[in-house]
Tab-separated table of N, CA and C in Angstrom:
chain	number	residue	atom	x	y	z
A	1	UNK	N	-34.860	113.563	-187.837
A	1	UNK	CA	-34.203	114.770	-187.376
A	1	UNK	C	-35.007	115.972	-187.876
A	2	UNK	N	-35.268	116.917	-186.984
A	2	UNK	CA	-36.026	118.103	-187.397
A	2	UNK	C	-35.131	119.057	-188.167
A	3	UNK	N	-35.750	120.077	-188.708
A	3	UNK	CA	-35.020	121.020	-189.561
A	3	UNK	C	-33.904	121.729	-188.793
A	4	UNK	N	-34.179	122.135	-187.568
A	4	UNK	CA	-33.157	122.828	-186.769
A	4	UNK	C	-31.967	121.908	-186.520
A	5	UNK	N	-32.248	120.646	-186.224
A	5	UNK	CA	-31.168	119.689	-185.995
A	5	UNK	C	-30.349	119.461	-187.252
A	6	UNK	N	-31.021	119.436	-188.410
A	6	UNK	CA	-30.329	119.277	-189.676
A	6	UNK	C	-29.425	120.451	-189.968
A	7	UNK	N	-29.934	121.663	-189.704
A	7	UNK	CA	-29.103	122.864	-189.901
A	7	UNK	C	-27.908	122.860	-188.975
A	8	UNK	N	-28.125	122.401	-187.733
A	8	UNK	CA	-27.024	122.351	-186.776
A	8	UNK	C	-25.954	121.368	-187.249
A	9	UNK	N	-26.386	120.234	-187.781
A	9	UNK	CA	-25.426	119.244	-188.281
A	9	UNK	C	-24.646	119.806	-189.471
A	10	UNK	N	-25.327	120.493	-190.369
A	10	UNK	CA	-24.652	121.093	-191.527
A	10	UNK	C	-23.653	122.142	-191.057
A	11	UNK	N	-24.043	122.961	-190.094
A	11	UNK	CA	-23.127	123.981	-189.558
A	11	UNK	C	-21.883	123.347	-188.953
A	12	UNK	N	-22.080	122.252	-188.241
A	12	UNK	CA	-20.935	121.574	-187.624
A	12	UNK	C	-19.996	120.996	-188.687
A	13	UNK	N	-20.575	120.416	-189.737
A	13	UNK	CA	-19.752	119.868	-190.824
A	13	UNK	C	-18.984	121.000	-191.503
A	14	UNK	N	-19.664	122.114	-191.755
A	14	UNK	CA	-18.990	123.246	-192.395
A	14	UNK	C	-17.886	123.807	-191.506
A	15	UNK	N	-18.150	123.882	-190.205
A	15	UNK	CA	-17.126	124.373	-189.276
A	15	UNK	C	-15.926	123.424	-189.265
A	16	UNK	N	-16.203	122.119	-189.269
A	16	UNK	CA	-15.134	121.125	-189.318
A	16	UNK	C	-14.310	121.281	-190.592
A	17	UNK	N	-14.991	121.367	-191.742
A	17	UNK	CA	-14.284	121.517	-193.018
A	17	UNK	C	-13.469	122.811	-193.050
A	18	UNK	N	-14.043	123.887	-192.534
A	18	UNK	CA	-13.349	125.175	-192.517
A	18	UNK	C	-12.094	125.088	-191.639
A	19	UNK	N	-12.218	124.452	-190.493
A	19	UNK	CA	-11.084	124.308	-189.579
A	19	UNK	C	-10.002	123.415	-190.186
A	20	UNK	N	-10.413	122.295	-190.775
A	20	UNK	CA	-9.434	121.396	-191.390
A	20	UNK	C	-8.760	122.059	-192.589
A	21	UNK	N	-9.528	122.784	-193.386
A	21	UNK	CA	-8.946	123.502	-194.516
A	21	UNK	C	-7.936	124.541	-194.057
A	22	UNK	N	-8.283	125.271	-193.003
A	22	UNK	CA	-7.368	126.285	-192.459
A	22	UNK	C	-6.079	125.651	-191.958
A	23	UNK	N	-6.211	124.511	-191.282
A	23	UNK	CA	-5.020	123.804	-190.802
A	23	UNK	C	-4.155	123.374	-191.982
A	24	UNK	N	-4.784	122.898	-193.043
A	24	UNK	CA	-4.040	122.489	-194.237
A	24	UNK	C	-3.322	123.646	-194.898
A	25	UNK	N	-4.007	124.790	-194.995
A	25	UNK	CA	-3.401	125.980	-195.607
A	25	UNK	C	-2.187	126.428	-194.798
A	26	UNK	N	-2.374	126.580	-193.495
A	26	UNK	CA	-1.274	127.043	-192.649
A	26	UNK	C	-0.124	126.041	-192.630
A	27	UNK	N	-0.451	124.756	-192.543
A	27	UNK	CA	0.587	123.726	-192.534
A	27	UNK	C	1.353	123.675	-193.840
A	28	UNK	N	0.629	123.761	-194.954
A	28	UNK	CA	1.295	123.733	-196.261
A	28	UNK	C	2.216	124.934	-196.418
A	29	UNK	N	1.738	126.114	-196.033
A	29	UNK	CA	2.592	127.304	-196.178
A	29	UNK	C	3.800	127.228	-195.254
A	30	UNK	N	3.623	126.724	-194.044
A	30	UNK	CA	4.764	126.579	-193.136
A	30	UNK	C	5.776	125.594	-193.722
A	31	UNK	N	5.283	124.487	-194.274
A	31	UNK	CA	6.183	123.506	-194.888
A	31	UNK	C	6.921	124.121	-196.080
A	32	UNK	N	6.214	124.906	-196.879
A	32	UNK	CA	6.855	125.539	-198.038
A	32	UNK	C	7.921	126.547	-197.605
A	33	UNK	N	7.666	127.307	-196.545
A	33	UNK	CA	8.666	128.246	-196.031
A	33	UNK	C	9.914	127.486	-195.588
A	34	UNK	N	9.720	126.379	-194.881
A	34	UNK	CA	10.860	125.587	-194.411
A	34	UNK	C	11.622	125.003	-195.602
A	35	UNK	N	10.885	124.450	-196.578
A	35	UNK	CA	11.566	123.878	-197.743
A	35	UNK	C	12.328	124.935	-198.534
A	36	UNK	N	11.755	126.141	-198.636
A	36	UNK	CA	12.474	127.222	-199.321
A	36	UNK	C	13.766	127.554	-198.578
A	37	UNK	N	13.700	127.565	-197.259
A	37	UNK	CA	14.881	127.886	-196.458
A	37	UNK	C	15.960	126.804	-196.590
A	38	UNK	N	15.529	125.568	-196.778
A	38	UNK	CA	16.480	124.463	-196.841
A	38	UNK	C	16.893	124.093	-198.263
A	39	UNK	N	16.279	124.711	-199.249
A	39	UNK	CA	16.571	124.363	-200.647
A	39	UNK	C	18.020	124.694	-200.984
A	40	UNK	N	18.715	123.723	-201.571
A	40	UNK	CA	20.087	124.023	-202.002
A	40	UNK	C	20.057	124.946	-203.217
A	41	UNK	N	21.181	125.506	-203.522
A	41	UNK	CA	21.294	126.350	-204.715
A	41	UNK	C	21.068	125.492	-205.960
A	42	UNK	N	20.612	126.108	-207.043
A	42	UNK	CA	20.408	125.348	-208.279
A	42	UNK	C	21.667	124.641	-208.792
A	43	UNK	N	22.829	125.112	-208.373
A	43	UNK	CA	24.070	124.447	-208.791
A	43	UNK	C	24.120	123.007	-208.280
A	44	UNK	N	23.494	122.751	-207.116
A	44	UNK	CA	23.361	121.387	-206.594
A	44	UNK	C	22.066	120.817	-207.160
A	45	UNK	N	22.057	120.636	-208.462
A	45	UNK	CA	20.832	120.380	-209.223
A	45	UNK	C	20.000	119.202	-208.734
A	46	UNK	N	20.568	118.040	-208.427
A	46	UNK	CA	19.699	116.937	-207.983
A	46	UNK	C	18.915	117.278	-206.707
A	47	UNK	N	19.571	117.884	-205.745
A	47	UNK	CA	18.896	118.272	-204.501
A	47	UNK	C	17.887	119.385	-204.735
A	48	UNK	N	18.275	120.350	-205.553
A	48	UNK	CA	17.372	121.454	-205.865
A	48	UNK	C	16.120	120.942	-206.574
A	49	UNK	N	16.301	120.080	-207.564
A	49	UNK	CA	15.158	119.535	-208.306
A	49	UNK	C	14.250	118.715	-207.391
A	50	UNK	N	14.855	117.959	-206.476
A	50	UNK	CA	14.054	117.134	-205.560
A	50	UNK	C	13.206	118.006	-204.643
A	51	UNK	N	13.811	119.035	-204.068
A	51	UNK	CA	13.040	119.868	-203.134
A	51	UNK	C	12.005	120.704	-203.881
A	52	UNK	N	12.334	121.169	-205.086
A	52	UNK	CA	11.348	121.930	-205.862
A	52	UNK	C	10.197	121.029	-206.303
A	53	UNK	N	10.484	119.767	-206.589
A	53	UNK	CA	9.422	118.826	-206.909
A	53	UNK	C	8.505	118.612	-205.724
A	54	UNK	N	9.095	118.484	-204.533
A	54	UNK	CA	8.292	118.324	-203.316
A	54	UNK	C	7.459	119.577	-203.051
A	55	UNK	N	8.044	120.749	-203.280
A	55	UNK	CA	7.305	122.002	-203.066
A	55	UNK	C	6.145	122.127	-204.047
A	56	UNK	N	6.383	121.742	-205.293
A	56	UNK	CA	5.303	121.769	-206.278
A	56	UNK	C	4.166	120.840	-205.876
A	57	UNK	N	4.516	119.664	-205.351
A	57	UNK	CA	3.497	118.713	-204.909
A	57	UNK	C	2.711	119.244	-203.708
A	58	UNK	N	3.391	119.837	-202.735
A	58	UNK	CA	2.702	120.399	-201.567
A	58	UNK	C	1.772	121.537	-201.998
A	59	UNK	N	2.254	122.393	-202.893
A	59	UNK	CA	1.429	123.511	-203.358
A	59	UNK	C	0.197	123.019	-204.117
A	60	UNK	N	0.367	121.978	-204.916
A	60	UNK	CA	-0.727	121.471	-205.746
A	60	UNK	C	-1.684	120.572	-204.981
A	61	UNK	N	-1.166	119.686	-204.133
A	61	UNK	CA	-2.004	118.657	-203.523
A	61	UNK	C	-2.396	118.921	-202.082
A	62	UNK	N	-1.793	119.905	-201.417
A	62	UNK	CA	-2.178	120.234	-200.040
A	62	UNK	C	-2.664	121.675	-199.959
A	63	UNK	N	-1.817	122.613	-200.376
A	63	UNK	CA	-2.148	124.029	-200.239
A	63	UNK	C	-3.418	124.409	-200.990
A	64	UNK	N	-3.450	124.167	-202.292
A	64	UNK	CA	-4.577	124.611	-203.109
A	64	UNK	C	-5.902	123.945	-202.718
A	65	UNK	N	-5.959	122.617	-202.541
A	65	UNK	CA	-7.234	122.025	-202.110
A	65	UNK	C	-7.678	122.506	-200.725
A	66	UNK	N	-6.734	122.681	-199.815
A	66	UNK	CA	-7.088	123.180	-198.483
A	66	UNK	C	-7.657	124.585	-198.560
A	67	UNK	N	-7.052	125.408	-199.397
A	67	UNK	CA	-7.536	126.773	-199.579
A	67	UNK	C	-8.941	126.768	-200.174
A	68	UNK	N	-9.179	125.890	-201.146
A	68	UNK	CA	-10.511	125.793	-201.760
A	68	UNK	C	-11.552	125.328	-200.746
A	69	UNK	N	-11.221	124.325	-199.943
A	69	UNK	CA	-12.153	123.834	-198.918
A	69	UNK	C	-12.458	124.936	-197.915
A	70	UNK	N	-11.447	125.672	-197.508
A	70	UNK	CA	-11.645	126.756	-196.545
A	70	UNK	C	-12.571	127.828	-197.115
A	71	UNK	N	-12.305	128.251	-198.328
A	71	UNK	CA	-13.111	129.305	-198.941
A	71	UNK	C	-14.544	128.837	-199.178
A	72	UNK	N	-14.726	127.660	-199.729
A	72	UNK	CA	-16.078	127.169	-200.025
A	72	UNK	C	-16.887	126.912	-198.759
A	73	UNK	N	-16.268	126.325	-197.748
A	73	UNK	CA	-17.006	126.075	-196.503
A	73	UNK	C	-17.357	127.388	-195.813
A	74	UNK	N	-16.481	128.370	-195.907
A	74	UNK	CA	-16.792	129.685	-195.339
A	74	UNK	C	-17.941	130.359	-196.069
A	75	UNK	N	-17.940	130.272	-197.400
A	75	UNK	CA	-19.035	130.847	-198.187
A	75	UNK	C	-20.363	130.165	-197.858
A	76	UNK	N	-20.352	128.849	-197.778
A	76	UNK	CA	-21.581	128.119	-197.440
A	76	UNK	C	-22.049	128.445	-196.028
A	77	UNK	N	-21.119	128.576	-195.097
A	77	UNK	CA	-21.489	128.931	-193.727
A	77	UNK	C	-22.148	130.307	-193.691
A	78	UNK	N	-21.608	131.243	-194.464
A	78	UNK	CA	-22.218	132.576	-194.521
A	78	UNK	C	-23.624	132.511	-195.114
A	79	UNK	N	-23.803	131.687	-196.118
A	79	UNK	CA	-25.115	131.574	-196.763
A	79	UNK	C	-26.146	130.937	-195.831
A	80	UNK	N	-25.710	130.025	-194.982
A	80	UNK	CA	-26.643	129.305	-194.112
A	80	UNK	C	-26.890	129.980	-192.768
A	81	UNK	N	-25.987	130.829	-192.353
A	81	UNK	CA	-26.108	131.462	-191.034
A	81	UNK	C	-26.317	132.965	-191.218
A	82	UNK	N	-27.521	133.412	-191.023
A	82	UNK	CA	-27.861	134.827	-191.228
A	82	UNK	C	-27.029	135.769	-190.369
A	83	UNK	N	-26.621	135.313	-189.198
A	83	UNK	CA	-25.821	136.182	-188.316
A	83	UNK	C	-24.507	136.575	-188.981
A	84	UNK	N	-23.933	135.675	-189.786
A	84	UNK	CA	-22.678	135.988	-190.458
A	84	UNK	C	-22.846	137.094	-191.501
A	85	UNK	N	-24.028	137.197	-192.073
A	85	UNK	CA	-24.261	138.218	-193.098
A	85	UNK	C	-24.193	139.629	-192.533
A	86	UNK	N	-24.425	139.774	-191.241
A	86	UNK	CA	-24.382	141.082	-190.596
A	86	UNK	C	-23.106	141.300	-189.779
A	87	UNK	N	-22.197	140.346	-189.836
A	87	UNK	CA	-20.967	140.427	-189.044
A	87	UNK	C	-19.819	140.931	-189.920
A	88	UNK	N	-19.264	142.056	-189.541
A	88	UNK	CA	-18.157	142.626	-190.299
A	88	UNK	C	-16.959	141.713	-190.371
A	89	UNK	N	-16.663	141.006	-189.265
A	89	UNK	CA	-15.501	140.115	-189.253
A	89	UNK	C	-15.648	139.026	-190.320
A	90	UNK	N	-16.869	138.542	-190.556
A	90	UNK	CA	-17.075	137.501	-191.563
A	90	UNK	C	-16.811	138.047	-192.968
A	91	UNK	N	-17.210	139.296	-193.215
A	91	UNK	CA	-16.959	139.910	-194.519
A	91	UNK	C	-15.477	140.177	-194.733
A	92	UNK	N	-14.772	140.555	-193.677
A	92	UNK	CA	-13.317	140.740	-193.783
A	92	UNK	C	-12.651	139.406	-194.107
A	93	UNK	N	-13.099	138.325	-193.421
A	93	UNK	CA	-12.556	137.000	-193.717
A	93	UNK	C	-12.844	136.598	-195.158
A	94	UNK	N	-14.044	136.900	-195.640
A	94	UNK	CA	-14.390	136.572	-197.022
A	94	UNK	C	-13.476	137.313	-197.998
A	95	UNK	N	-13.308	138.599	-197.781
A	95	UNK	CA	-12.472	139.401	-198.687
A	95	UNK	C	-11.028	138.908	-198.681
A	96	UNK	N	-10.476	138.667	-197.515
A	96	UNK	CA	-9.088	138.210	-197.458
A	96	UNK	C	-8.972	136.768	-197.948
A	97	UNK	N	-10.016	135.971	-197.766
A	97	UNK	CA	-10.006	134.604	-198.277
A	97	UNK	C	-9.962	134.567	-199.798
A	98	UNK	N	-10.738	135.439	-200.421
A	98	UNK	CA	-10.724	135.513	-201.887
A	98	UNK	C	-9.357	135.992	-202.367
A	99	UNK	N	-8.794	136.988	-201.685
A	99	UNK	CA	-7.455	137.462	-202.049
A	99	UNK	C	-6.410	136.366	-201.853
A	100	UNK	N	-6.557	135.576	-200.801
A	100	UNK	CA	-5.621	134.475	-200.563
A	100	UNK	C	-5.737	133.427	-201.662
A	101	UNK	N	-6.976	133.153	-202.084
A	101	UNK	CA	-7.148	132.158	-203.141
A	101	UNK	C	-6.478	132.628	-204.427
A	102	UNK	N	-6.717	133.879	-204.779
A	102	UNK	CA	-6.087	134.435	-205.990
A	102	UNK	C	-4.569	134.453	-205.834
A	103	UNK	N	-4.102	134.954	-204.699
A	103	UNK	CA	-2.656	134.998	-204.457
A	103	UNK	C	-2.045	133.614	-204.421
A	104	UNK	N	-2.775	132.658	-203.861
A	104	UNK	CA	-2.283	131.289	-203.803
A	104	UNK	C	-2.143	130.672	-205.182
A	105	UNK	N	-3.111	130.943	-206.042
A	105	UNK	CA	-3.044	130.420	-207.410
A	105	UNK	C	-1.929	131.078	-208.212
A	106	UNK	N	-1.902	132.410	-208.166
A	106	UNK	CA	-1.006	133.169	-209.030
A	106	UNK	C	0.429	133.196	-208.510
A	107	UNK	N	0.610	133.321	-207.188
A	107	UNK	CA	1.943	133.557	-206.650
A	107	UNK	C	2.538	132.395	-205.871
A	108	UNK	N	1.758	131.343	-205.608
A	108	UNK	CA	2.304	130.197	-204.879
A	108	UNK	C	2.235	128.945	-205.749
A	109	UNK	N	1.037	128.456	-205.984
A	109	UNK	CA	0.880	127.190	-206.682
A	109	UNK	C	1.463	127.226	-208.096
A	110	UNK	N	1.128	128.234	-208.865
A	110	UNK	CA	1.615	128.330	-210.237
A	110	UNK	C	3.131	128.382	-210.338
A	111	UNK	N	3.769	129.352	-209.669
A	111	UNK	CA	5.236	129.435	-209.749
A	111	UNK	C	5.954	128.203	-209.192
A	112	UNK	N	5.406	127.621	-208.133
A	112	UNK	CA	6.083	126.452	-207.565
A	112	UNK	C	5.962	125.246	-208.481
A	113	UNK	N	4.824	125.085	-209.105
A	113	UNK	CA	4.646	123.998	-210.065
A	113	UNK	C	5.574	124.204	-211.264
A	114	UNK	N	5.628	125.442	-211.769
A	114	UNK	CA	6.496	125.743	-212.919
A	114	UNK	C	7.971	125.520	-212.579
A	115	UNK	N	8.387	125.958	-211.401
A	115	UNK	CA	9.798	125.792	-211.026
A	115	UNK	C	10.129	124.311	-210.835
A	116	UNK	N	9.182	123.523	-210.336
A	116	UNK	CA	9.403	122.082	-210.216
A	116	UNK	C	9.585	121.472	-211.603
A	117	UNK	N	8.755	121.879	-212.551
A	117	UNK	CA	8.879	121.374	-213.931
A	117	UNK	C	10.193	121.818	-214.557
A	118	UNK	N	10.566	123.081	-214.347
A	118	UNK	CA	11.799	123.610	-214.923
A	118	UNK	C	13.032	122.925	-214.323
A	119	UNK	N	13.001	122.664	-213.019
A	119	UNK	CA	14.159	122.003	-212.410
A	119	UNK	C	14.261	120.555	-212.878
A	120	UNK	N	13.129	119.905	-213.140
A	120	UNK	CA	13.162	118.548	-213.698
A	120	UNK	C	13.746	118.577	-215.107
A	121	UNK	N	13.376	119.582	-215.888
A	121	UNK	CA	13.946	119.733	-217.236
A	121	UNK	C	15.456	119.970	-217.168
A	122	UNK	N	15.882	120.803	-216.219
A	122	UNK	CA	17.317	121.069	-216.062
A	122	UNK	C	18.047	119.797	-215.656
A	123	UNK	N	17.441	119.027	-214.781
A	123	UNK	CA	18.054	117.769	-214.341
A	123	UNK	C	18.191	116.793	-215.517
A	124	UNK	N	17.237	116.845	-216.442
A	124	UNK	CA	17.284	115.981	-217.623
A	124	UNK	C	18.194	116.548	-218.714
A	125	UNK	N	18.790	117.718	-218.459
A	125	UNK	CA	19.697	118.324	-219.425
A	125	UNK	C	18.997	119.105	-220.523
A	126	UNK	N	17.720	119.417	-220.336
A	126	UNK	CA	16.944	120.124	-221.351
A	126	UNK	C	16.784	121.614	-221.063
A	127	UNK	N	17.336	122.090	-219.959
A	127	UNK	CA	17.238	123.501	-219.593
A	127	UNK	C	18.508	123.895	-218.850
A	128	UNK	N	18.988	125.095	-219.101
A	128	UNK	CA	20.180	125.599	-218.423
A	128	UNK	C	19.851	125.864	-216.957
A	129	UNK	N	20.576	125.253	-216.016
A	129	UNK	CA	20.309	125.474	-214.593
A	129	UNK	C	20.425	126.936	-214.167
A	130	UNK	N	21.115	127.756	-214.950
A	130	UNK	CA	21.228	129.185	-214.620
A	130	UNK	C	19.876	129.887	-214.700
A	131	UNK	N	18.918	129.280	-215.387
A	131	UNK	CA	17.581	129.879	-215.525
A	131	UNK	C	16.695	129.598	-214.315
A	132	UNK	N	17.193	128.825	-213.357
A	132	UNK	CA	16.391	128.444	-212.190
A	132	UNK	C	16.502	129.466	-211.061
A	133	UNK	N	15.585	129.399	-210.145
A	133	UNK	CA	15.564	130.172	-208.892
A	133	UNK	C	15.374	131.660	-209.097
A	134	UNK	N	14.825	132.072	-210.230
A	134	UNK	CA	14.617	133.499	-210.481
A	134	UNK	C	13.539	134.082	-209.574
A	135	UNK	N	12.566	133.270	-209.146
A	135	UNK	CA	11.438	133.789	-208.362
A	135	UNK	C	11.541	133.468	-206.881
A	136	UNK	N	12.697	133.022	-206.441
A	136	UNK	CA	12.859	132.549	-205.060
A	136	UNK	C	12.483	133.593	-204.012
A	137	UNK	N	12.999	134.792	-204.114
A	137	UNK	CA	12.706	135.826	-203.110
A	137	UNK	C	11.234	136.231	-203.133
A	138	UNK	N	10.658	136.320	-204.324
A	138	UNK	CA	9.239	136.646	-204.426
A	138	UNK	C	8.366	135.578	-203.794
A	139	UNK	N	8.722	134.318	-203.999
A	139	UNK	CA	7.961	133.221	-203.401
A	139	UNK	C	8.029	133.289	-201.883
A	140	UNK	N	9.212	133.530	-201.372
A	140	UNK	CA	9.401	133.594	-199.913
A	140	UNK	C	8.570	134.737	-199.319
A	141	UNK	N	8.639	135.900	-199.928
A	141	UNK	CA	7.878	137.043	-199.432
A	141	UNK	C	6.377	136.811	-199.508
A	142	UNK	N	5.928	136.239	-200.609
A	142	UNK	CA	4.502	135.951	-200.770
A	142	UNK	C	4.018	134.977	-199.711
A	143	UNK	N	4.797	133.939	-199.449
A	143	UNK	CA	4.397	132.961	-198.434
A	143	UNK	C	4.271	133.608	-197.058
A	144	UNK	N	5.206	134.487	-196.711
A	144	UNK	CA	5.137	135.139	-195.403
A	144	UNK	C	3.912	136.049	-195.306
A	145	UNK	N	3.617	136.768	-196.386
A	145	UNK	CA	2.431	137.634	-196.386
A	145	UNK	C	1.161	136.793	-196.250
A	146	UNK	N	1.069	135.722	-197.038
A	146	UNK	CA	-0.121	134.865	-196.967
A	146	UNK	C	-0.237	134.162	-195.614
A	147	UNK	N	0.881	133.794	-195.024
A	147	UNK	CA	0.848	133.219	-193.669
A	147	UNK	C	0.285	134.219	-192.666
A	148	UNK	N	0.696	135.459	-192.783
A	148	UNK	CA	0.179	136.497	-191.877
A	148	UNK	C	-1.316	136.706	-192.077
A	149	UNK	N	-1.762	136.743	-193.326
A	149	UNK	CA	-3.192	136.929	-193.614
A	149	UNK	C	-3.990	135.734	-193.109
A	150	UNK	N	-3.490	134.524	-193.339
A	150	UNK	CA	-4.190	133.325	-192.875
A	150	UNK	C	-4.278	133.296	-191.353
A	151	UNK	N	-3.210	133.707	-190.688
A	151	UNK	CA	-3.219	133.768	-189.228
A	151	UNK	C	-4.228	134.804	-188.742
A	152	UNK	N	-4.281	135.942	-189.412
A	152	UNK	CA	-5.273	136.964	-189.062
A	152	UNK	C	-6.694	136.442	-189.263
A	153	UNK	N	-6.914	135.667	-190.321
A	153	UNK	CA	-8.236	135.085	-190.561
A	153	UNK	C	-8.628	134.114	-189.454
A	154	UNK	N	-7.681	133.318	-188.988
A	154	UNK	CA	-7.965	132.405	-187.874
A	154	UNK	C	-8.321	133.215	-186.632
A	155	UNK	N	-7.557	134.269	-186.376
A	155	UNK	CA	-7.844	135.121	-185.215
A	155	UNK	C	-9.234	135.751	-185.329
A	156	UNK	N	-9.593	136.226	-186.516
A	156	UNK	CA	-10.930	136.801	-186.707
A	156	UNK	C	-12.017	135.769	-186.427
A	157	UNK	N	-11.818	134.544	-186.863
A	157	UNK	CA	-12.807	133.496	-186.643
A	157	UNK	C	-12.935	133.088	-185.193
A	158	UNK	N	-11.854	133.201	-184.448
A	158	UNK	CA	-11.895	132.828	-183.032
A	158	UNK	C	-12.474	133.955	-182.183
A	159	UNK	N	-11.959	135.178	-182.347
A	159	UNK	CA	-12.364	136.280	-181.478
A	159	UNK	C	-13.577	137.049	-181.996
A	160	UNK	N	-13.857	136.972	-183.278
A	160	UNK	CA	-15.028	137.613	-183.889
A	160	UNK	C	-15.264	139.042	-183.365
A	161	UNK	N	-14.320	139.920	-183.628
A	161	UNK	CA	-14.460	141.299	-183.112
A	161	UNK	C	-15.630	142.020	-183.782
A	162	UNK	N	-16.175	142.963	-183.097
A	162	UNK	CA	-17.304	143.745	-183.617
A	162	UNK	C	-16.758	144.881	-184.483
A	163	UNK	N	-16.398	144.514	-185.699
A	163	UNK	CA	-15.905	145.502	-186.659
A	163	UNK	C	-16.864	145.583	-187.813
A	164	UNK	N	-16.944	146.746	-188.372
A	164	UNK	CA	-17.749	146.929	-189.576
A	164	UNK	C	-19.152	146.334	-189.467
A	165	UNK	N	-19.864	146.678	-188.398
A	165	UNK	CA	-21.224	146.147	-188.252
A	165	UNK	C	-22.049	146.559	-189.466
A	166	UNK	N	-22.654	145.597	-190.109
A	166	UNK	CA	-23.482	145.835	-191.274
A	166	UNK	C	-24.904	146.168	-190.792
A	167	UNK	N	-25.427	147.354	-191.150
A	167	UNK	CA	-26.780	147.701	-190.681
A	167	UNK	C	-27.829	146.779	-191.309
A	168	UNK	N	-28.883	146.522	-190.540
A	168	UNK	CA	-29.956	145.643	-191.036
A	168	UNK	C	-31.049	146.412	-191.706
C-alpha cells in the first residue's frame, strides 16, 4: 500500500472511531436523562440505589470512554489532515469537545459515580438516605446542556460551515 493509501485508511479508521464515540456519548447521555426521569425518590431506597448504580456504570463505562475516543480521534484527525487546521468548524469542535470532556468528568461521571456509591452505602444502612439526591437538578441540567453541545458538534461535523476561516 502506498503512503496516500495508508493515510486514507488511517483517516477512515479515525472517522469511524469518531463517529462511534459520538454515538456512544449521545446514547449514554440520552440513557442517563431517561434514567434520571425514571429514578424513584430516595425514600424508595432499593429502587433508587439500583438506578443510581446503573447510572454510575453508564457514566463510567460508556459515557467517559466514548467521550475520550471522540476527543482523541478528533485530535488525531486534525493532526493528520492539514485542511482541518485551517477550518474554523474543526477548531470550534475541538474547543467544545475539550469543554465536554471536562464537563463530563466534573459534572457527569464524578457526581453519578459518587451518588451510586452513596446510595449503596444508604442501602447498607451506613448513610442517612436524606443525604441523597442533592445534585439531581444540577445533573439533569448539565446533561441537557452537554446533549445540546454534542448535537451541535455532530451538526458541525456534517455540514462543516465556513466559520472562523483561519488565514494561512
